[in-house]
Short mmCIF file of C-alpha atoms in Angstrom, two decimals:
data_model
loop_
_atom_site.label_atom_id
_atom_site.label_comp_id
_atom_site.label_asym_id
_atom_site.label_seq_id
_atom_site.Cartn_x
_atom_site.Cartn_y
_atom_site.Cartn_z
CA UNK A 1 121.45 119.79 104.64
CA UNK A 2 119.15 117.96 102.18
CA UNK A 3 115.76 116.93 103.84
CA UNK A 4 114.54 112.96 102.60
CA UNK A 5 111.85 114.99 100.59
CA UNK A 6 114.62 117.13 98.92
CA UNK A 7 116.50 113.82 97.74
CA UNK A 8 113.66 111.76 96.44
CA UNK A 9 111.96 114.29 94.58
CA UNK A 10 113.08 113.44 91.38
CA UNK A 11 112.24 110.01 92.40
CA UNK A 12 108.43 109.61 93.13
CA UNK A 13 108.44 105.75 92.69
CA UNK A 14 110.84 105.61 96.01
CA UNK A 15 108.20 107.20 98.07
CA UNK A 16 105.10 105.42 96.92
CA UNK A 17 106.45 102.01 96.64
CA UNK A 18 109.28 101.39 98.77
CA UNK A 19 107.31 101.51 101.94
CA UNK A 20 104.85 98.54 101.00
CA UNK A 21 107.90 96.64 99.45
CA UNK A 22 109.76 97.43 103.19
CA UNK A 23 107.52 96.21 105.10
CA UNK A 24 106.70 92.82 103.82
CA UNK A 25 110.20 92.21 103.50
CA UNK A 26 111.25 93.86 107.48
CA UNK A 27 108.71 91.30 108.39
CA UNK A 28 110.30 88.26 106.22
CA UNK A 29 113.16 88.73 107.83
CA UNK A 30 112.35 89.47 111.39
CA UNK A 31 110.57 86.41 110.69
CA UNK A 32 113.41 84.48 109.96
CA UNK A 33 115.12 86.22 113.08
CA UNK A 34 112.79 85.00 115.69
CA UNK A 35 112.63 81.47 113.88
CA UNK A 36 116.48 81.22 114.30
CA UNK A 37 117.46 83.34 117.60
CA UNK A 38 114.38 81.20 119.58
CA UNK A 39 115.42 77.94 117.72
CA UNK A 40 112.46 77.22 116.66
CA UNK A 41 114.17 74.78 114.66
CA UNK A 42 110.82 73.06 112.44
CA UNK A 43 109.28 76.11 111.57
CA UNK A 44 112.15 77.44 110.27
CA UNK A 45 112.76 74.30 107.88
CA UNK A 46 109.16 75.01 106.90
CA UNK A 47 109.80 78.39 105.87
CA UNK A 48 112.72 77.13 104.26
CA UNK A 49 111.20 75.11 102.17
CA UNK A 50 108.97 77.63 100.78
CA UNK A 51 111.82 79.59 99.38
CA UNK A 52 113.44 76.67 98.09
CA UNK A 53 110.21 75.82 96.55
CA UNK A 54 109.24 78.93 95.09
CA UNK A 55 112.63 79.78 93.97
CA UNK A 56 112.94 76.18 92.23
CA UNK A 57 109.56 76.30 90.75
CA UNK A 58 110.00 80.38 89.19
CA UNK A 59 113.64 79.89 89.18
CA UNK A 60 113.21 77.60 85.92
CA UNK A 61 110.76 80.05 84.29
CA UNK A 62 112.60 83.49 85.31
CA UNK A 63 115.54 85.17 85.64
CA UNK A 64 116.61 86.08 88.68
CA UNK A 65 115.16 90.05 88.10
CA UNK A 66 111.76 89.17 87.44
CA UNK A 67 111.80 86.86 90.04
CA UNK A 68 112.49 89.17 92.80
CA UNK A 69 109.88 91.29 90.80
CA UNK A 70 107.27 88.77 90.78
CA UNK A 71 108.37 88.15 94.49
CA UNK A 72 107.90 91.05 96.24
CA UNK A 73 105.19 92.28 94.32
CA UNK A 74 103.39 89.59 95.33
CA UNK A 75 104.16 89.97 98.94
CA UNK A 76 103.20 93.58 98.75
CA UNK A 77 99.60 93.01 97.62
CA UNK A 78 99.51 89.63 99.72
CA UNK A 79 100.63 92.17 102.61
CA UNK A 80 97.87 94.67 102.28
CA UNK A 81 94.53 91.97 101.09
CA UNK A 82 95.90 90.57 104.83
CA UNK A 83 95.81 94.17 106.42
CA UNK A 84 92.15 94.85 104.85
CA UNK A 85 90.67 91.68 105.64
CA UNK A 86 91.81 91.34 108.93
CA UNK A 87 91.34 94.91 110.36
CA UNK A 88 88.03 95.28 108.95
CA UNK A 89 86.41 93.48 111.73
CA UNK A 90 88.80 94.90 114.66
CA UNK A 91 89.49 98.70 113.81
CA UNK A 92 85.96 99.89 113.24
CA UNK A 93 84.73 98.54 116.90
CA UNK A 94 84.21 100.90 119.68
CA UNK A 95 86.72 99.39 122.47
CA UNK A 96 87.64 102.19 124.77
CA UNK A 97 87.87 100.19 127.91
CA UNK A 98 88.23 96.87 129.33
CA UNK A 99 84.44 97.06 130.77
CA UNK A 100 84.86 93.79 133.53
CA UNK A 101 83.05 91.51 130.82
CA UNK A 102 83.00 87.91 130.55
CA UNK A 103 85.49 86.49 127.98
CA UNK A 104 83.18 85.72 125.34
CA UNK A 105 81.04 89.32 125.76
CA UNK A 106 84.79 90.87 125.28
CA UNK A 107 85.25 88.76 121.87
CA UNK A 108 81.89 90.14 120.90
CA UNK A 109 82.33 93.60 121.51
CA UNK A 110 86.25 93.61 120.26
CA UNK A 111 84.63 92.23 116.60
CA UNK A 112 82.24 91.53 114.39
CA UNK A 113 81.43 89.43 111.37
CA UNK A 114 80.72 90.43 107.27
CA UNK A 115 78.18 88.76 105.73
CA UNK A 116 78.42 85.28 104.48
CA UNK A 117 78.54 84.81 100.71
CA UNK A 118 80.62 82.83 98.10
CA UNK A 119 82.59 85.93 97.43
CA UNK A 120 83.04 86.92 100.71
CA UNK A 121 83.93 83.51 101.97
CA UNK A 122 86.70 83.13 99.11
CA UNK A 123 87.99 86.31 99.17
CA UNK A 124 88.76 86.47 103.34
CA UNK A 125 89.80 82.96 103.60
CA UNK A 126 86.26 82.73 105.96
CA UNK A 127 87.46 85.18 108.10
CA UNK A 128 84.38 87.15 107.42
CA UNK A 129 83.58 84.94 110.55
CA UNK A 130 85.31 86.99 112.88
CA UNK A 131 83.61 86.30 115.63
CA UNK A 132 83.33 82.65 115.52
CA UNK A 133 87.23 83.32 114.82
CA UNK A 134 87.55 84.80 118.29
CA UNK A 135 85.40 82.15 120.25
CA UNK A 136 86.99 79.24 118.59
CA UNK A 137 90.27 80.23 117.22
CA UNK A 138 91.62 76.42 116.65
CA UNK A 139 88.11 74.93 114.72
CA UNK A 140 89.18 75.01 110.69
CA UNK A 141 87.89 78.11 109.17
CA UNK A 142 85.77 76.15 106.47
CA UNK A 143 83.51 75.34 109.68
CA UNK A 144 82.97 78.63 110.93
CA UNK A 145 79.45 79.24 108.76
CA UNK A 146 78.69 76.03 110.71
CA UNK A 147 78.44 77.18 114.35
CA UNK A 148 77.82 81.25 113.53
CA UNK A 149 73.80 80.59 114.22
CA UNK A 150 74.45 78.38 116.96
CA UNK A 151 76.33 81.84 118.48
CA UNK A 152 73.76 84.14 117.16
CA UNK A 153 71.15 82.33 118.83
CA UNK A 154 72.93 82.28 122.21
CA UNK A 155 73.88 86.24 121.71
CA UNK A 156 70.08 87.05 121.14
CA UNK A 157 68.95 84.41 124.03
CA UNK A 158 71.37 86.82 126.75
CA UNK A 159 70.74 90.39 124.47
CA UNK A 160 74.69 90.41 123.46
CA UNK A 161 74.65 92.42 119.87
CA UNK A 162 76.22 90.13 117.01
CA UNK A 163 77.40 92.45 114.83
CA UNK A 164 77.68 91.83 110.66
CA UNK A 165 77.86 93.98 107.93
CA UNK A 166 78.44 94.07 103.85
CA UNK A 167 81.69 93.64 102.68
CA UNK A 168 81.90 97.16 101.74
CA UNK A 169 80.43 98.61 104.57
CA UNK A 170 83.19 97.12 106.69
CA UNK A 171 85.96 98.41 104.24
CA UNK A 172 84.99 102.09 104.36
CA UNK A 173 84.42 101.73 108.44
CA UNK A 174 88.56 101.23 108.37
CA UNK A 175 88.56 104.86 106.60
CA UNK A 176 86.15 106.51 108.72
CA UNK A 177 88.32 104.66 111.88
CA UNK A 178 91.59 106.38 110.43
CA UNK A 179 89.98 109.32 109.44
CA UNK A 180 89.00 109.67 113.37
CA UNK A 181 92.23 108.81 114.81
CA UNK A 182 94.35 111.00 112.76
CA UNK A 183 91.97 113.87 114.05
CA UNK A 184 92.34 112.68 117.27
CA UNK A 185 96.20 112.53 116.90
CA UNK A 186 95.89 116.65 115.31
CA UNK A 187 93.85 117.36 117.74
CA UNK A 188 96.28 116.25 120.59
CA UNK A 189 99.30 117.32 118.54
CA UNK A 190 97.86 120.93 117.93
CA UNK A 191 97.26 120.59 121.66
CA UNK A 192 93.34 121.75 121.15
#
């Protein structure tokens, strides 16, 4: 009996990128699933007509190879900026309980912001504002730099910590998070 490892080993491509290429497209189409099975009848005619779109406007300037290329290529980095950006202000927190806080004390301690600059506001969308994201999840992200000292000033006034940090800082706190869950995980699998 041939393990997976055994059959792809002549084929290192498969096991480096067909996992990021499977996921995006698992969620595509689960996507398209829910849209159809709940009949959620609009948004699925609004993801339809991004396809059509996308396929009419490529469709003209590729063939139908490098458009699947361009595609899920695409996807695949658009899947893991989203993963980065938005786990950098969840994973890193320390949330081991549900501690009988008020609603807005919770949001605070479950996230925190990065720092506010052009590049940091272009590059996450302005969901560098985590926490205004959490307090006010309907406002229009290009308003969030608008009412972040208004909260600051109101977590100071009742001593709740507003947590920010560089850009960088907040990637390599995902890492160090990971890094202490999979020892966790060996720790409980090796039954220490």
């Amino acid at each position: 009996c041939h393990s997976i490892w055994d059959m792809t080993s002549d084929n290192k491509f498969s096991l480096t990128a067909l996992p990021p290429l499977l996921i995006p497209t698992y969620f595509q189409c689960h996507t398209f699933y829910i849209a159809y099975t709940k009949r959620y009848w609009a948004d699925l005619a609004w993801m339809l007509t991004f396809y059509i779109r996308f396929f009419f406007t490529y469709g003209a300037l590729l063939e139908i190879k490098s458009l699947l290329a361009y595609f899920f290529i695409f996807r695949m980095l658009e899947s893991s900026w989203f993963v980065w950006v938005s786990q950098m202000n969840h994973i890193p927190m320390d949330i081991y309980y549900d501690n009988n806080l008020d609603w807005a004390s919770t949001q605070l301690q479950a996230t925190c912001n990065v720092e506010q600059s052009l590049f940091n506001d272009w590059f996450t969308g302005h969901l560098n504002f985590q926490i205004e994201h959490h307090l006010f999840p309907t406002m229009p992200r290009h308003n969030y730099w608008k009412v972040a000292p208004l909260v600051k000033s109101l977590c100071a006034k009742h001593g709740i910590e507003y947590q920010c940090k560089p850009l960088l800082t907040a990637f390599a706190d995902i890492v160090h998070s990971l890094k202490n869950s999979g020892e966790l995980w060996l720790d409980a699998y090796l039954h220490k």
